[in-house]
mmCIF file of C-alpha atoms in Angstrom:
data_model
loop_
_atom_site.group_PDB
_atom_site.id
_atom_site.type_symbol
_atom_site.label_atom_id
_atom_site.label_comp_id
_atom_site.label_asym_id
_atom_site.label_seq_id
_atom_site.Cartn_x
_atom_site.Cartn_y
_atom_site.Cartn_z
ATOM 1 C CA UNK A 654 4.730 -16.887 -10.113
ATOM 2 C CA UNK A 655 4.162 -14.578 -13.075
ATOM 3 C CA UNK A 656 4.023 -11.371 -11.481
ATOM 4 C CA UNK A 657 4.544 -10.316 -7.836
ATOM 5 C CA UNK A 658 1.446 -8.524 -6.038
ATOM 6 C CA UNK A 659 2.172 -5.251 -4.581
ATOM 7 C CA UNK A 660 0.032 -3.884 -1.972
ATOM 8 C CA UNK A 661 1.652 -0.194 -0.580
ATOM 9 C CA UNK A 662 0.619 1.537 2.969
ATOM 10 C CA UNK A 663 1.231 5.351 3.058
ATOM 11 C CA UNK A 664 0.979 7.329 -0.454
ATOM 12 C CA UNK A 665 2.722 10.786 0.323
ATOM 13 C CA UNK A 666 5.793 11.777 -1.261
ATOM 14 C CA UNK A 667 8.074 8.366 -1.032
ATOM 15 C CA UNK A 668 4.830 6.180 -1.259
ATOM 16 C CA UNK A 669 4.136 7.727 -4.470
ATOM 17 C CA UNK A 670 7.327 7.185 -5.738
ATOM 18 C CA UNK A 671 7.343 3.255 -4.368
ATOM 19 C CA UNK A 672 4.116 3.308 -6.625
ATOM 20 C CA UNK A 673 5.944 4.715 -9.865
ATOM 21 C CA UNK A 674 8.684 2.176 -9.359
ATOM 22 C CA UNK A 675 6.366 -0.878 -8.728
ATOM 23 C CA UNK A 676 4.624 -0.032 -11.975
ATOM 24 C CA UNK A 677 7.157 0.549 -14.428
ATOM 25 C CA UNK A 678 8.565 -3.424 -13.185
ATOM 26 C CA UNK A 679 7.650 -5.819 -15.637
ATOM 27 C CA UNK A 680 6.943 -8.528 -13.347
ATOM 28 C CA UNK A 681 5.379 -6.507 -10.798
ATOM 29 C CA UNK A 682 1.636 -5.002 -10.509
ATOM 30 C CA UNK A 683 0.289 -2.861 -7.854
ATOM 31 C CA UNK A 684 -3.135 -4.692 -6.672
ATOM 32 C CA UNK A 685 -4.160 -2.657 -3.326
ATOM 33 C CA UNK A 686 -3.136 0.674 -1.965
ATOM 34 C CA UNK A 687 -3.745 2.004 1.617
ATOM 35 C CA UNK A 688 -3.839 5.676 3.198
ATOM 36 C CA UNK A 689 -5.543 7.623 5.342
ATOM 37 C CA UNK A 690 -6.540 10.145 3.148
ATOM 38 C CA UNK A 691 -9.244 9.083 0.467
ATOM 39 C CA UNK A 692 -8.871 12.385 -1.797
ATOM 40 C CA UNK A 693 -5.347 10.784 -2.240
ATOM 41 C CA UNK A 694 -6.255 7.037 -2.762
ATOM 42 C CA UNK A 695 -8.807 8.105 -4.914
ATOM 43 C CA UNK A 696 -6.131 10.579 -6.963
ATOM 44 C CA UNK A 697 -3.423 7.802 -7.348
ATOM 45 C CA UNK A 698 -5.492 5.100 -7.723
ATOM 46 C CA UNK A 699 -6.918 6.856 -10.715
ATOM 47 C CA UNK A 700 -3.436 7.996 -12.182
ATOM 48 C CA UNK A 701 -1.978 4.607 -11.914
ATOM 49 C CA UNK A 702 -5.090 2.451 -12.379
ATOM 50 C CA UNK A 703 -5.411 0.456 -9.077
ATOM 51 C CA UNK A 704 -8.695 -0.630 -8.654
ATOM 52 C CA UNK A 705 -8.389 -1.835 -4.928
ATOM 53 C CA UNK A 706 -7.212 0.958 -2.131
ATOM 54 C CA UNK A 707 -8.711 1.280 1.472
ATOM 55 C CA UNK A 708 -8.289 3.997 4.137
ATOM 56 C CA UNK A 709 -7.654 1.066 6.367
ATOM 57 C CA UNK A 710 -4.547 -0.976 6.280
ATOM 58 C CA UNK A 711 -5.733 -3.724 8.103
ATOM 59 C CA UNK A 712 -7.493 -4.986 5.070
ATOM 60 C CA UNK A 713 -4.114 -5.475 3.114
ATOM 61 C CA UNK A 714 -2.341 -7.564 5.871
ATOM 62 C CA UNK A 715 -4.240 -11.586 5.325
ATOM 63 C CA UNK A 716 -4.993 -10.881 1.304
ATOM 64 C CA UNK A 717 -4.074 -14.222 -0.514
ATOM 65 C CA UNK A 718 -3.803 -11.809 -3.793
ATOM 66 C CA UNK A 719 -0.851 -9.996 -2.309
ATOM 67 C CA UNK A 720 2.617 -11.325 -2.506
ATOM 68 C CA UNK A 721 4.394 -8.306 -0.906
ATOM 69 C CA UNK A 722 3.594 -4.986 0.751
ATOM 70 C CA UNK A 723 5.171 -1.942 0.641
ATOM 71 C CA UNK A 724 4.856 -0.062 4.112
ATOM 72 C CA UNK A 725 5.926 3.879 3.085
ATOM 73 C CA UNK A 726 4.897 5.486 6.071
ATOM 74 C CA UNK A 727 6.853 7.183 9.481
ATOM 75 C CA UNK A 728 7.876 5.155 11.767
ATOM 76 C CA UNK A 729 5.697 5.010 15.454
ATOM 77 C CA UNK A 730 5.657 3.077 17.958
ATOM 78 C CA UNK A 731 2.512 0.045 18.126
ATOM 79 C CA UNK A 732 -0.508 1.036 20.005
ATOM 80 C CA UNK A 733 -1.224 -1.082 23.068
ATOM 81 C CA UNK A 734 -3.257 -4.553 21.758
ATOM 82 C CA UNK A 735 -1.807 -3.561 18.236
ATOM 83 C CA UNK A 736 -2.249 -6.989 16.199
ATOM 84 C CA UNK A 737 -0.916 -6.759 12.699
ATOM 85 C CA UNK A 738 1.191 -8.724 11.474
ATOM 86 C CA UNK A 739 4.448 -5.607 11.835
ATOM 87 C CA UNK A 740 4.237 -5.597 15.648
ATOM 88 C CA UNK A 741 3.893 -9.346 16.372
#
């Protein structure tokens, strides 16, 4: 494996910073990001030059392109019939 594939979940403060530090590794490139707010995908996607982000972070979870994924978010307890791959 050349590079690892980073997707990250949650872009405030500390997710930002997760994405700083993923980008200035070498063998590391930031393929997806995920948050709830768009006006902030769409601003950090543009600053670092991600082309893939999603509101949603049930897209991220089954990628084959994604080697690892950064969850930067507060902790909370899984919703009843919660299926991703964190609360199995």
């Amino acid at each position: 494996m050349d590079k690892v594939r980073v997707g990250i979940v949650g872009l405030g403060e500390w997710g930002a910073s997760h994405l700083e530090a993923y980008q200035s590794i070498p063998n590391a490139e930031v393929v997806a990001l995920c948050d709830p707010r768009e006006d902030r995908l769409r601003e950090l996607a543009s600053r670092y030059r991600v082309a893939d982000w999603s509101p949603d972070d049930a897209d991220l979870w089954d990628r084959a392109d994604v080697d690892l994924v950064s969850v930067v978010t507060y902790e909370r307890p899984p919703e009843p019939g919660d299926e991703r791959p964190e609360h199995r």
